[in-house]
Short mmCIF file of C-alpha atoms in Angstrom, two decimals:
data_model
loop_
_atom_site.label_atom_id
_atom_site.label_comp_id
_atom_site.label_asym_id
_atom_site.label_seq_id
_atom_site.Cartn_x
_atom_site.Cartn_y
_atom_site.Cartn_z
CA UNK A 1 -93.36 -43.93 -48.34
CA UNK A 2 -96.77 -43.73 -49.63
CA UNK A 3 -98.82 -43.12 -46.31
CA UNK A 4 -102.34 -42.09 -45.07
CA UNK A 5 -103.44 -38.93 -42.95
CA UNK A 6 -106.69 -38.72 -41.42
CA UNK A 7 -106.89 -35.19 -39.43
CA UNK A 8 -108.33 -35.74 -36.32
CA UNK A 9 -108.54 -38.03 -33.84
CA UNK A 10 -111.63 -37.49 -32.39
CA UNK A 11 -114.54 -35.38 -34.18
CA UNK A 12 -117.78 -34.22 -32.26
CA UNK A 13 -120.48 -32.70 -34.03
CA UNK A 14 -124.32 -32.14 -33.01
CA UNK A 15 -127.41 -34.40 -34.15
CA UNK A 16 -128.48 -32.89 -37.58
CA UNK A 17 -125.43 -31.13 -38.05
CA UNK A 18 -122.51 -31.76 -40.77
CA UNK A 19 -120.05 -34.36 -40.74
CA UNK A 20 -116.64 -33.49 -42.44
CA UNK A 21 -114.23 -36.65 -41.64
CA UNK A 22 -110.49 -35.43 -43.45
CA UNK A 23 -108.18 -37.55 -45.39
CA UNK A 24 -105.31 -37.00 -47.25
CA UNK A 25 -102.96 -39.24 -48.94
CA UNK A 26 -99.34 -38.70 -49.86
CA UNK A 27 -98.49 -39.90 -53.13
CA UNK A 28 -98.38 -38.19 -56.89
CA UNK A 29 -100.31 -40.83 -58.28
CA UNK A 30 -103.65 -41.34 -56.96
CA UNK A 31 -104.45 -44.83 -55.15
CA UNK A 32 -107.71 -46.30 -55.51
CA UNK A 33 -109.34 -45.11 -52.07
CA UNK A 34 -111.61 -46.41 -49.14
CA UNK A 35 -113.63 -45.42 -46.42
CA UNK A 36 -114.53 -47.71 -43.78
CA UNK A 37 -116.76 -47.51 -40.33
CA UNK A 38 -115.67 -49.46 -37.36
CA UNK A 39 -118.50 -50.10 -34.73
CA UNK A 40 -117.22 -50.91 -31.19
CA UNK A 41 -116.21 -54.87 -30.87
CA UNK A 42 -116.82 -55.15 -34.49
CA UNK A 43 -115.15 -55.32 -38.02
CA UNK A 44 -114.70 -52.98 -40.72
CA UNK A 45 -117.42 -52.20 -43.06
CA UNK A 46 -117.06 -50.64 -46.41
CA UNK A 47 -118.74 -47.08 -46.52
CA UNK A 48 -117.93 -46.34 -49.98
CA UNK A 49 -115.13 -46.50 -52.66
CA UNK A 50 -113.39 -44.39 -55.32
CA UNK A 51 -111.50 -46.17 -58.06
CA UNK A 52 -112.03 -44.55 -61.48
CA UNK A 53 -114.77 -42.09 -62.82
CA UNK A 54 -117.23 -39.86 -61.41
CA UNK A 55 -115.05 -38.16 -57.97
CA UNK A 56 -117.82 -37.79 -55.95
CA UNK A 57 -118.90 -41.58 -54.64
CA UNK A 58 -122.04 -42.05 -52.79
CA UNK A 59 -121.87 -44.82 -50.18
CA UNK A 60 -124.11 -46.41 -47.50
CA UNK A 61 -125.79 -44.66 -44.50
CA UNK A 62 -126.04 -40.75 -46.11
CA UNK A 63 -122.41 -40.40 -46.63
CA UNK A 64 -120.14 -39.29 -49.62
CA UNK A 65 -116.95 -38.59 -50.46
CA UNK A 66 -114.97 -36.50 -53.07
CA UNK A 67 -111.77 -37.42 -54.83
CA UNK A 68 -109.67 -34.67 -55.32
CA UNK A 69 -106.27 -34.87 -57.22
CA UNK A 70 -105.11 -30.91 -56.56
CA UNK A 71 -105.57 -31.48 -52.61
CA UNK A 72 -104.61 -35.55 -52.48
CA UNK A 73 -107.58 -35.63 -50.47
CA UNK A 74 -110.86 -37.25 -50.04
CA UNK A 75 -112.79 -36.18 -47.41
CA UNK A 76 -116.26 -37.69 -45.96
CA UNK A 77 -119.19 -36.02 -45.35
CA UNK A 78 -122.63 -36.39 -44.26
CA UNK A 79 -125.17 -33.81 -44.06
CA UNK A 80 -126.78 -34.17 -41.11
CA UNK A 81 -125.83 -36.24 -38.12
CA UNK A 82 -127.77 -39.05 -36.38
CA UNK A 83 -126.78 -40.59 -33.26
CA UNK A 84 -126.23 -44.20 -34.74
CA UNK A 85 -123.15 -42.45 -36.88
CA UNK A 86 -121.37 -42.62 -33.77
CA UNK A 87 -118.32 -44.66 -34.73
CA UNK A 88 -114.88 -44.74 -35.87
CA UNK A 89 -114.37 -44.06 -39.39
CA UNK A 90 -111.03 -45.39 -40.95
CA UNK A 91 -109.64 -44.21 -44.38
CA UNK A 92 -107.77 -46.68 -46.70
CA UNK A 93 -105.83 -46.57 -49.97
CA UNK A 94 -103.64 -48.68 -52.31
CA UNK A 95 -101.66 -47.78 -54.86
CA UNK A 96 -102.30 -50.70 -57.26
CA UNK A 97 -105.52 -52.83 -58.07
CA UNK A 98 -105.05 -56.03 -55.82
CA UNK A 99 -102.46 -54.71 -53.60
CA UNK A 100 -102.50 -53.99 -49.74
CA UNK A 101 -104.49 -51.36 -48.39
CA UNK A 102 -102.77 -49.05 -46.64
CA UNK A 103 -105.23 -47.30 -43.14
CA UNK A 104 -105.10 -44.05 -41.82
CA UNK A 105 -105.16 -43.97 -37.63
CA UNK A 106 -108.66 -43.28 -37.68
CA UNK A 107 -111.58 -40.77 -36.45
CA UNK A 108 -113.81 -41.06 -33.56
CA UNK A 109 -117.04 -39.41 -34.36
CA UNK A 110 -119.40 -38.96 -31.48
CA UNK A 111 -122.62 -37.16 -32.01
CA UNK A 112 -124.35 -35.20 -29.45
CA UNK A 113 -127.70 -34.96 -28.87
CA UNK B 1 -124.83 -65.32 -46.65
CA UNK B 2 -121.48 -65.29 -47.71
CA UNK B 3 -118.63 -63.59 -45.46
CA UNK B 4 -115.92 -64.26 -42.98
CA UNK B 5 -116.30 -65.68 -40.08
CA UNK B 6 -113.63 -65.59 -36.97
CA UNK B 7 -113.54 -67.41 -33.62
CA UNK B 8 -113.17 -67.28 -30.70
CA UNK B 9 -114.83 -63.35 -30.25
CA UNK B 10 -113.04 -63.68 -26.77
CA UNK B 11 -110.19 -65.57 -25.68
CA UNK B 12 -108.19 -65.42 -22.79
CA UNK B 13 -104.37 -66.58 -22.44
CA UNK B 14 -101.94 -67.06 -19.65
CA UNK B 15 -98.30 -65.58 -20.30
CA UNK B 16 -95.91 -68.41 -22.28
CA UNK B 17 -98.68 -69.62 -24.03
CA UNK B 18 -99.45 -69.97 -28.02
CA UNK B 19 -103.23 -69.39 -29.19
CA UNK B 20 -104.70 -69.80 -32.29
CA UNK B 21 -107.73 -67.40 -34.09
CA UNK B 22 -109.49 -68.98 -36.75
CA UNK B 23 -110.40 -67.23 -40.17
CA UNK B 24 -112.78 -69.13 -42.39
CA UNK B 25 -114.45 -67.44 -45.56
CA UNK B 26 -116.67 -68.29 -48.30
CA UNK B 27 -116.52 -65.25 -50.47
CA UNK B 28 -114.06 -66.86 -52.76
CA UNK B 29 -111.61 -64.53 -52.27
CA UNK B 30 -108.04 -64.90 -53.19
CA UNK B 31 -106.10 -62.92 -50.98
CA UNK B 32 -106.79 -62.92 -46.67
CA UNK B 33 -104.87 -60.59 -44.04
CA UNK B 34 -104.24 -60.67 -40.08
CA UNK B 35 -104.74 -56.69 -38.72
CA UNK B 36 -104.22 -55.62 -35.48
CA UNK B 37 -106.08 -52.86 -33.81
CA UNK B 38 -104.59 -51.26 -30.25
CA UNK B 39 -106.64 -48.31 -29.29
CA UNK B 40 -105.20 -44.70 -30.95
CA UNK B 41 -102.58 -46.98 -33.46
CA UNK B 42 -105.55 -47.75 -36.35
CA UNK B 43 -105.04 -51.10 -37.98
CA UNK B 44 -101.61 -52.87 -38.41
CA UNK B 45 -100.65 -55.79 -41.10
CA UNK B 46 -99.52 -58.91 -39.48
CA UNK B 47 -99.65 -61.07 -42.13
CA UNK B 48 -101.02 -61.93 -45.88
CA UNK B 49 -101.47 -64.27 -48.33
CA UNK B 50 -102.35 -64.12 -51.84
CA UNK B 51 -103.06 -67.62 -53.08
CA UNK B 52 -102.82 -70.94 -51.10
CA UNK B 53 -99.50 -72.61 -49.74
CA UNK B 54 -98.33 -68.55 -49.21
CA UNK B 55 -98.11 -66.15 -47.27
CA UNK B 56 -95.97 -62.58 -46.33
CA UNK B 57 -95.08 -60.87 -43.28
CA UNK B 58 -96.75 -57.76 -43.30
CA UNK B 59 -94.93 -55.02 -40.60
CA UNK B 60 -95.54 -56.41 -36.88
CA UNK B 61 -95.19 -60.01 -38.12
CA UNK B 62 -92.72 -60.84 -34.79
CA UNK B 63 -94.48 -63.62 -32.65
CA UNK B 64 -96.90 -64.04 -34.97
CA UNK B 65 -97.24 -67.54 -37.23
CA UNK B 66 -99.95 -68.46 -39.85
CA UNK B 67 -100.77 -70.82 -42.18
CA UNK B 68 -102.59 -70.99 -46.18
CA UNK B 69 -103.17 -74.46 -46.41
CA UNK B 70 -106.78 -74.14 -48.19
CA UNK B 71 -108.27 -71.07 -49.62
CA UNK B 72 -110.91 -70.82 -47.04
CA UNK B 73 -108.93 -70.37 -44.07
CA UNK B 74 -106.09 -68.57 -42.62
CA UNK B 75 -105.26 -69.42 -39.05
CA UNK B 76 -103.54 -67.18 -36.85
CA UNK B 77 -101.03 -68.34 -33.81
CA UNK B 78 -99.60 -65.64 -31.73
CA UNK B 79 -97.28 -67.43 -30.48
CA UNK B 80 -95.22 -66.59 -26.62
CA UNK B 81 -92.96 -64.55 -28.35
CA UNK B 82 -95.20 -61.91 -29.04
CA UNK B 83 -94.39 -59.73 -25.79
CA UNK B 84 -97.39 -57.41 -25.67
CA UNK B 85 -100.50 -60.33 -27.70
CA UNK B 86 -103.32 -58.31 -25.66
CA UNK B 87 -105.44 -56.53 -28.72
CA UNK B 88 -108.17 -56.66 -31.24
CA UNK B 89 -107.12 -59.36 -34.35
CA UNK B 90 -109.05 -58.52 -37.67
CA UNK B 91 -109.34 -61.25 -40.55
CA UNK B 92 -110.13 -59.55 -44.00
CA UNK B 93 -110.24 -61.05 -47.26
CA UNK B 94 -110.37 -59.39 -50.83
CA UNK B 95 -110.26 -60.20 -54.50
CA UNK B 96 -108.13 -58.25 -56.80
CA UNK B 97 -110.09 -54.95 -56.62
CA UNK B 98 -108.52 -54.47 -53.42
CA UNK B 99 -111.59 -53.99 -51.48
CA UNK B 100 -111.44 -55.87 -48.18
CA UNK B 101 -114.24 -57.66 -46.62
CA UNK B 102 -114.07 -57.89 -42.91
CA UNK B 103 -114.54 -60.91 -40.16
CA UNK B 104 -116.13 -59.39 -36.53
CA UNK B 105 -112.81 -59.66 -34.47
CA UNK B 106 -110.83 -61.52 -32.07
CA UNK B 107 -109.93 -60.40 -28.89
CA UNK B 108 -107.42 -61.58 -26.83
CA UNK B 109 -106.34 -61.04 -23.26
CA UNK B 110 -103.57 -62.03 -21.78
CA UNK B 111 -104.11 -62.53 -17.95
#
């Protein structure tokens, strides 16, 4: 079954420091792929997408993301930390335009000051 | 501004009882979902619908009920058959690029 892996459960990281949030997917075609943040009592909102093109997508807030076939991964990052990035960060994909989007079990970042 | 909105943000239920969450969006979109979030587990599909007057079970769909009767809403009923209802309910909507579009959340206690 296709299927969603986000490595780690719980990241911590310093203010100003780099944020590296892991996802892989499992699947030999490559889904069309999400990242969402998730403040506390909140919804999701969309970070950034990758569907087709250029594999490194810019999103909202400072963060990015690289699609990379050879490592079915796509991996978030941010440069440098603040303390309102303190959230949890949910990776999606689906495997067909229109179809359900399948979540990873999430990452807690929490940034220290 | 166009989005989804969900209510109640807080509702509490006795045990043996059914409870609705309202969904309501003006995006347009085709397609709305049910999640639900318990802490550590991420998001699971309840339930979906792609176009009005239907809907799918998605994979905790047990004790759950909903309805599609206009393209703006999607009503969820957990209904007393649910054994465990206390959680976080998510309403999302999306048009056919698959992107979902989130409401702020439901949650529901039971006492």
């Amino acid at each position: 079954a296709q299927s969603v892996t986000q490595l780690g459960s719980h990241v911590s990281v310093s203010e100003g420091a780099l944020v590296l949030l892991r996802c892989n997917y499992s699947s030999s075609v490559p889904p069309y792929l999400f990242w969402y943040v998730q403040y506390p009592n909140q919804g999701l909102q969309l970070l950034l997408k990758y569907t087709t093109g250029a594999t490194l997508v810019k999103g909202i807030n400072g963060f990015e993301a690289e699609f990379k076939k050879s490592e079915t991964s796509f991996h978030l990052t941010k440069p440098s930390a603040h303390m309102s990035d303190a959230a949890e960060y949910f990776c999606a994909a689906s495997w067909t335009s229109g179809s359900r989007l399948t979540f990873g079990e999430g990452t807690q970042l929490t940034v220290n000051p | 501004d166009g989005g989804i909105t969900q209510s109640p943000k807080y509702l509490f239920r006795k045990e043996g009882q059914n409870v609705t969450l309202s969904c309501e969006q003006n995006l347009n979109h085709d397609a709305m979902y049910w999640y639900r979030q318990d802490p550590g587990q991420g998001l699971r599909l309840i339930y979906y619908s792609q176009i009005v007057n239907d809907f799918q079970k998605g994979d905790i769909a047990e004790g759950y009920s909903v309805s599609r009767e206009k393209k703006e809403s999607f009503p969820l009923t957990v209904t007393s058959a649910q054994k465990n209802p206390t959680a976080f309910y998510l309403c999302a909507s999306s048009q056919i690029t698959g992107e979902l579009f989130f409401g702020e959340g439901s949650r529901l206690t039971v006492l």
